[in-house]
Amino acid sequence: MQWESIFHVSETPYAFPVGDHELKVRIRAKKGEIKGCSVLFCDRYVPPGNEQTLELTYAGSDRLFDYFETVILSETKRVRYLFRLKGNDGNDVWYGENGPFYHQDEATFFQYAYISGSDQFTVPEWVHDAIVYQIFPERFYNGNQNNDPQHTLPWNEKPESDSFFGGDLEGILEKLPYLSALGINVIYLTPIFHSPTNHKYDTTDYYSIDPHFGDLDTCKKLVDKAHQLGIRVIFDAVFNHCGDQFFAFEDVKKKGADSKYKDWFFIRDFPVVQSPEANYETFAINVPNMPKLNTGNPEVKDYLLKVVRFWMEETGIDGWRLDVSNEVDHQFWRDFRKLVKGIKGDALIVGEIWHHSGPWLRGDQFDGVMNYLFREAVLDFFGGHKINVSMFNHRLTQSRMNYPDQANVCMFNLLDSHDTERFLTSCEKSGESIDDKRRALDRMKLAVAFQMTYLGMPMIYYGDEVGMTGETDPDCRRTMIWEEENQNLDLLHFYKRLIHIRKQSRALKKGEFGSWIEEDRRNIFGFHRTCGDETIGVLLNNSPNIHQISVPIDWKPSEKTVIDLFTEQEYSIFEQTELTLPPYGFMILK
């Protein structure tokens, strides 16, 4: 047994409370070396020899490691614990705070001193039911032509980076019945505050709706009507940077070192220079119209947190998506969370982070993130056939094991966004064969079937449900297709059907995830979602071939049949049940 591969620490994501008296523990070991693992535990003040034993469950594997986990119940909330790993080589190893040893006494116990309620990572209960729909307001629907900007282009014209088409809040308000019929129950709006650009990520005034989008009254009507339809609304907060027309930066441009706002930014010297290269920190690399804000400055923090309070109290929104959140200091986000949760206890906080996000997902900052690690894995597996089933499952496992359970259910699981190529376009451009490219829509459907059955919140980028295409920005920000003759209605009904199935199933909304089938040769992947006495088994055939597959269906021995929830076809259960998966087909078995 390779001892140096064994790892556990008594902190997130290897030890974290999941209830007032419940501590989840995880441990990893070299892949394939452990046939089982148990944990000895008791109250940390109880004399030695009084420990209880609990078996850990296999939680999954990545390329290098196997993971095991369980939940320890503690009436006193004080826990000490020690792992016993059963090696395939016939040797048992004890693993504790001192590391791995053959003898129990040498390992010593881990200590989780106390499960404190105020320290627990709590997230909104409604996230389990959430189906998220991202809207880029300028391109969704033009509900009021009287507030259109100058040089507004015809609706279906191809966009350039500086194009305007007149989409606004009244347009979203008018299309709420469409969204409700689709089945979504959360809208995430990219920025709507006053800004000179179409994307609004360079804020001029944090206290006003952009006049081309509407006004405060229109915004309130939108949120109120959405709430009446059971739809929550999430705003986009751009606090890493502002626009160069923001009042504080304008003052610095005019007064230089004499401006009382000079420390609101990171300016290297004075006067302020914007061209050919900014002499101050900006968003990304030399973007002069987006100066970076100094959120470590108490005045800046106070200003931005007052902005947060204003919009939450004025409109009743249900949370925030946080732009470029990994470049803002952690203390700002801790104070932000306290404020947001204090105003609305079940408000959602989701950060925009494209990489591993552990430092932000410990319960003191964000609930979840835009799950780009999910997107990249799905894109490589379904979109481009760049990885096999095993690698796909490994990447999913690694991502889940990076975070506590609470964060995993609060992820925005996206296929694409305003910052990426459309998923259908990626499928059309990639693939191993001409047939793969012809079957791009089928591959996208298979990815959507996975998205709607995996844990976390499925997020639909506006227009994906009707077959919109587009390369990277600005092409991925085309205007929404509203003419039915130009929509892919079959795909739209496909989305509606899967959303309905997810919303009707406790297991798909709240269930634990477990691997079931992993066939690299035929590219077949299967997994379970289990909640209480309900188990759903999902089978995916990510290949252009018909495949017969024999699978064990042993979730409820008393049952004699299973039903595919998508086709509503029933199958008799045998010890090994033979099922037929069509090319790029799937089954959702209950």
PDB file of N, CA and C in Angstrom, residues 55-108:
ATOM      1  N   GLU A  55     -18.479   1.758   8.649  1.00  0.00           N
ATOM      2  CA  GLU A  55     -17.875   1.544   7.334  1.00  0.00           C
ATOM      3  C   GLU A  55     -18.068   2.769   6.449  1.00  0.00           C
ATOM      4  N   LEU A  56     -17.029   3.084   5.690  1.00  0.00           N
ATOM      5  CA  LEU A  56     -17.128   4.165   4.725  1.00  0.00           C
ATOM      6  C   LEU A  56     -17.623   3.622   3.385  1.00  0.00           C
ATOM      7  N   THR A  57     -18.273   4.478   2.625  1.00  0.00           N
ATOM      8  CA  THR A  57     -18.776   4.128   1.308  1.00  0.00           C
ATOM      9  C   THR A  57     -17.798   4.614   0.246  1.00  0.00           C
ATOM     10  N   TYR A  58     -17.614   3.816  -0.782  1.00  0.00           N
ATOM     11  CA  TYR A  58     -16.794   4.242  -1.925  1.00  0.00           C
ATOM     12  C   TYR A  58     -17.502   5.401  -2.626  1.00  0.00           C
ATOM     13  N   ALA A  59     -16.819   6.543  -2.753  1.00  0.00           N
ATOM     14  CA  ALA A  59     -17.445   7.744  -3.313  1.00  0.00           C
ATOM     15  C   ALA A  59     -17.053   8.005  -4.755  1.00  0.00           C
ATOM     16  N   GLY A  60     -16.011   7.339  -5.257  1.00  0.00           N
ATOM     17  CA  GLY A  60     -15.600   7.549  -6.635  1.00  0.00           C
ATOM     18  C   GLY A  60     -14.087   7.582  -6.768  1.00  0.00           C
ATOM     19  N   SER A  61     -13.645   7.679  -8.024  1.00  0.00           N
ATOM     20  CA  SER A  61     -12.211   7.696  -8.315  1.00  0.00           C
ATOM     21  C   SER A  61     -11.904   8.786  -9.324  1.00  0.00           C
ATOM     22  N   ASP A  62     -10.709   9.359  -9.201  1.00  0.00           N
ATOM     23  CA  ASP A  62     -10.174  10.162 -10.290  1.00  0.00           C
ATOM     24  C   ASP A  62      -8.999   9.385 -10.883  1.00  0.00           C
ATOM     25  N   ARG A  63      -8.114  10.029 -11.621  1.00  0.00           N
ATOM     26  CA  ARG A  63      -7.045   9.296 -12.295  1.00  0.00           C
ATOM     27  C   ARG A  63      -6.085   8.608 -11.324  1.00  0.00           C
ATOM     28  N   LEU A  64      -5.888   9.204 -10.143  1.00  0.00           N
ATOM     29  CA  LEU A  64      -4.859   8.728  -9.236  1.00  0.00           C
ATOM     30  C   LEU A  64      -5.383   8.121  -7.943  1.00  0.00           C
ATOM     31  N   PHE A  65      -6.575   8.551  -7.509  1.00  0.00           N
ATOM     32  CA  PHE A  65      -7.013   8.213  -6.157  1.00  0.00           C
ATOM     33  C   PHE A  65      -8.421   7.633  -6.128  1.00  0.00           C
ATOM     34  N   ASP A  66      -8.668   6.811  -5.111  1.00  0.00           N
ATOM     35  CA  ASP A  66     -10.014   6.397  -4.712  1.00  0.00           C
ATOM     36  C   ASP A  66     -10.424   7.229  -3.498  1.00  0.00           C
ATOM     37  N   TYR A  67     -11.712   7.516  -3.408  1.00  0.00           N
ATOM     38  CA  TYR A  67     -12.243   8.304  -2.293  1.00  0.00           C
ATOM     39  C   TYR A  67     -13.326   7.507  -1.568  1.00  0.00           C
ATOM     40  N   PHE A  68     -13.301   7.605  -0.246  1.00  0.00           N
ATOM     41  CA  PHE A  68     -14.298   6.951   0.595  1.00  0.00           C
ATOM     42  C   PHE A  68     -14.861   7.992   1.567  1.00  0.00           C
ATOM     43  N   GLU A  69     -16.144   7.832   1.913  1.00  0.00           N
ATOM     44  CA  GLU A  69     -16.753   8.826   2.801  1.00  0.00           C
ATOM     45  C   GLU A  69     -17.888   8.217   3.604  1.00  0.00           C
ATOM     46  N   THR A  70     -18.220   8.881   4.716  1.00  0.00           N
ATOM     47  CA  THR A  70     -19.374   8.498   5.519  1.00  0.00           C
ATOM     48  C   THR A  70     -19.769   9.680   6.387  1.00  0.00           C
ATOM     49  N   VAL A  71     -20.893   9.554   7.061  1.00  0.00           N
ATOM     50  CA  VAL A  71     -21.369  10.590   7.977  1.00  0.00           C
ATOM     51  C   VAL A  71     -21.367  10.032   9.391  1.00  0.00           C
ATOM     52  N   ILE A  72     -20.641  10.704  10.280  1.00  0.00           N
ATOM     53  CA  ILE A  72     -20.567  10.328  11.690  1.00  0.00           C
ATOM     54  C   ILE A  72     -21.653  11.092  12.463  1.00  0.00           C
ATOM     55  N   LEU A  73     -22.449  10.358  13.217  1.00  0.00           N
ATOM     56  CA  LEU A  73     -23.463  10.982  14.080  1.00  0.00           C
ATOM     57  C   LEU A  73     -22.868  11.174  15.466  1.00  0.00           C
ATOM     58  N   SER A  74     -23.027  12.389  16.003  1.00  0.00           N
ATOM     59  CA  SER A  74     -22.475  12.679  17.334  1.00  0.00           C
ATOM     60  C   SER A  74     -23.498  13.462  18.141  1.00  0.00           C
ATOM     61  N   GLU A  75     -23.995  12.839  19.197  1.00  0.00           N
ATOM     62  CA  GLU A  75     -24.975  13.523  20.044  1.00  0.00           C
ATOM     63  C   GLU A  75     -24.372  14.730  20.745  1.00  0.00           C
ATOM     64  N   THR A  76     -23.094  14.633  21.090  1.00  0.00           N
ATOM     65  CA  THR A  76     -22.450  15.718  21.841  1.00  0.00           C
ATOM     66  C   THR A  76     -21.814  16.771  20.935  1.00  0.00           C
ATOM     67  N   LYS A  77     -21.720  16.472  19.625  1.00  0.00           N
ATOM     68  CA  LYS A  77     -21.115  17.364  18.617  1.00  0.00           C
ATOM     69  C   LYS A  77     -19.590  17.429  18.718  1.00  0.00           C
ATOM     70  N   ARG A  78     -18.995  16.642  19.607  1.00  0.00           N
ATOM     71  CA  ARG A  78     -17.535  16.592  19.772  1.00  0.00           C
ATOM     72  C   ARG A  78     -17.059  15.233  19.269  1.00  0.00           C
ATOM     73  N   VAL A  79     -16.114  15.236  18.344  1.00  0.00           N
ATOM     74  CA  VAL A  79     -15.752  13.974  17.688  1.00  0.00           C
ATOM     75  C   VAL A  79     -14.241  13.788  17.644  1.00  0.00           C
ATOM     76  N   ARG A  80     -13.808  12.590  17.980  1.00  0.00           N
ATOM     77  CA  ARG A  80     -12.466  12.148  17.604  1.00  0.00           C
ATOM     78  C   ARG A  80     -12.637  10.892  16.762  1.00  0.00           C
ATOM     79  N   TYR A  81     -11.751  10.706  15.809  1.00  0.00           N
ATOM     80  CA  TYR A  81     -11.944   9.606  14.870  1.00  0.00           C
ATOM     81  C   TYR A  81     -10.608   9.160  14.284  1.00  0.00           C
ATOM     82  N   LEU A  82     -10.596   7.924  13.816  1.00  0.00           N
ATOM     83  CA  LEU A  82      -9.388   7.292  13.304  1.00  0.00           C
ATOM     84  C   LEU A  82      -9.804   6.323  12.195  1.00  0.00           C
ATOM     85  N   PHE A  83      -9.070   6.327  11.083  1.00  0.00           N
ATOM     86  CA  PHE A  83      -9.419   5.481   9.934  1.00  0.00           C
ATOM     87  C   PHE A  83      -8.640   4.162   9.965  1.00  0.00           C
ATOM     88  N   ARG A  84      -9.306   3.133   9.488  1.00  0.00           N
ATOM     89  CA  ARG A  84      -8.661   1.835   9.276  1.00  0.00           C
ATOM     90  C   ARG A  84      -8.856   1.445   7.815  1.00  0.00           C
ATOM     91  N   LEU A  85      -7.777   1.366   7.072  1.00  0.00           N
ATOM     92  CA  LEU A  85      -7.817   1.058   5.653  1.00  0.00           C
ATOM     93  C   LEU A  85      -7.430  -0.397   5.427  1.00  0.00           C
ATOM     94  N   LYS A  86      -8.249  -1.110   4.673  1.00  0.00           N
ATOM     95  CA  LYS A  86      -8.026  -2.520   4.398  1.00  0.00           C
ATOM     96  C   LYS A  86      -7.401  -2.649   3.008  1.00  0.00           C
ATOM     97  N   GLY A  87      -6.146  -2.997   2.964  1.00  0.00           N
ATOM     98  CA  GLY A  87      -5.432  -3.040   1.704  1.00  0.00           C
ATOM     99  C   GLY A  87      -5.684  -4.297   0.907  1.00  0.00           C
ATOM    100  N   ASN A  88      -5.612  -4.174  -0.407  1.00  0.00           N
ATOM    101  CA  ASN A  88      -5.726  -5.345  -1.270  1.00  0.00           C
ATOM    102  C   ASN A  88      -4.540  -6.281  -1.111  1.00  0.00           C
ATOM    103  N   ASP A  89      -3.467  -5.782  -0.492  1.00  0.00           N
ATOM    104  CA  ASP A  89      -2.291  -6.616  -0.251  1.00  0.00           C
ATOM    105  C   ASP A  89      -2.421  -7.453   1.021  1.00  0.00           C
ATOM    106  N   GLY A  90      -3.599  -7.343   1.687  1.00  0.00           N
ATOM    107  CA  GLY A  90      -3.828  -8.115   2.903  1.00  0.00           C
ATOM    108  C   GLY A  90      -3.444  -7.406   4.182  1.00  0.00           C
ATOM    109  N   ASN A  91      -2.852  -6.236   4.077  1.00  0.00           N
ATOM    110  CA  ASN A  91      -2.435  -5.470   5.251  1.00  0.00           C
ATOM    111  C   ASN A  91      -3.457  -4.395   5.582  1.00  0.00           C
ATOM    112  N   ASP A  92      -3.647  -4.168   6.862  1.00  0.00           N
ATOM    113  CA  ASP A  92      -4.482  -3.069   7.340  1.00  0.00           C
ATOM    114  C   ASP A  92      -3.584  -1.942   7.829  1.00  0.00           C
ATOM    115  N   VAL A  93      -4.004  -0.707   7.544  1.00  0.00           N
ATOM    116  CA  VAL A  93      -3.244   0.466   7.956  1.00  0.00           C
ATOM    117  C   VAL A  93      -4.161   1.400   8.730  1.00  0.00           C
ATOM    118  N   TRP A  94      -3.663   1.884   9.871  1.00  0.00           N
ATOM    119  CA  TRP A  94      -4.384   2.901  10.636  1.00  0.00           C
ATOM    120  C   TRP A  94      -3.903   4.281  10.193  1.00  0.00           C
ATOM    121  N   TYR A  95      -4.864   5.190  10.012  1.00  0.00           N
ATOM    122  CA  TYR A  95      -4.491   6.536   9.563  1.00  0.00           C
ATOM    123  C   TYR A  95      -5.126   7.567  10.491  1.00  0.00           C
ATOM    124  N   GLY A  96      -4.250   8.349  11.141  1.00  0.00           N
ATOM    125  CA  GLY A  96      -4.719   9.388  12.049  1.00  0.00           C
ATOM    126  C   GLY A  96      -3.921  10.655  11.877  1.00  0.00           C
ATOM    127  N   GLU A  97      -3.946  11.500  12.884  1.00  0.00           N
ATOM    128  CA  GLU A  97      -3.301  12.803  12.784  1.00  0.00           C
ATOM    129  C   GLU A  97      -1.787  12.687  12.582  1.00  0.00           C
ATOM    130  N   ASN A  98      -1.184  11.615  13.075  1.00  0.00           N
ATOM    131  CA  ASN A  98       0.253  11.400  12.903  1.00  0.00           C
ATOM    132  C   ASN A  98       0.607  10.756  11.571  1.00  0.00           C
ATOM    133  N   GLY A  99      -0.420  10.363  10.802  1.00  0.00           N
ATOM    134  CA  GLY A  99      -0.181   9.717   9.528  1.00  0.00           C
ATOM    135  C   GLY A  99      -0.516   8.242   9.568  1.00  0.00           C
ATOM    136  N   PRO A 100      -0.004   7.438   8.590  1.00  0.00           N
ATOM    137  CA  PRO A 100      -0.330   6.012   8.515  1.00  0.00           C
ATOM    138  C   PRO A 100       0.628   5.156   9.357  1.00  0.00           C
ATOM    139  N   PHE A 101       0.049   4.155  10.043  1.00  0.00           N
ATOM    140  CA  PHE A 101       0.843   3.229  10.857  1.00  0.00           C
ATOM    141  C   PHE A 101       0.175   1.860  10.853  1.00  0.00           C
ATOM    142  N   TYR A 102       0.966   0.833  11.107  1.00  0.00           N
ATOM    143  CA  TYR A 102       0.397  -0.510  11.243  1.00  0.00           C
ATOM    144  C   TYR A 102      -0.285  -0.685  12.598  1.00  0.00           C
ATOM    145  N   HIS A 103       0.148   0.119  13.594  1.00  0.00           N
ATOM    146  CA  HIS A 103      -0.420  -0.025  14.928  1.00  0.00           C
ATOM    147  C   HIS A 103      -1.317   1.171  15.248  1.00  0.00           C
ATOM    148  N   GLN A 104      -2.481   0.876  15.792  1.00  0.00           N
ATOM    149  CA  GLN A 104      -3.488   1.903  16.063  1.00  0.00           C
ATOM    150  C   GLN A 104      -2.963   3.005  16.977  1.00  0.00           C
ATOM    151  N   ASP A 105      -2.243   2.642  18.023  1.00  0.00           N
ATOM    152  CA  ASP A 105      -1.813   3.628  19.016  1.00  0.00           C
ATOM    153  C   ASP A 105      -0.860   4.668  18.440  1.00  0.00           C
ATOM    154  N   GLU A 106      -0.112   4.302  17.414  1.00  0.00           N
ATOM    155  CA  GLU A 106       0.854   5.234  16.842  1.00  0.00           C
ATOM    156  C   GLU A 106       0.189   6.283  15.955  1.00  0.00           C
ATOM    157  N   ALA A 107      -0.971   5.980  15.396  1.00  0.00           N
ATOM    158  CA  ALA A 107      -1.612   6.892  14.446  1.00  0.00           C
ATOM    159  C   ALA A 107      -2.203   8.118  15.136  1.00  0.00           C
ATOM    160  N   THR A 108      -2.739   7.976  16.311  1.00  0.00           N
ATOM    161  CA  THR A 108      -3.481   8.995  17.076  1.00  0.00           C
ATOM    162  C   THR A 108      -4.734   9.459  16.340  1.00  0.00           C
TER     163      THR A 108
END
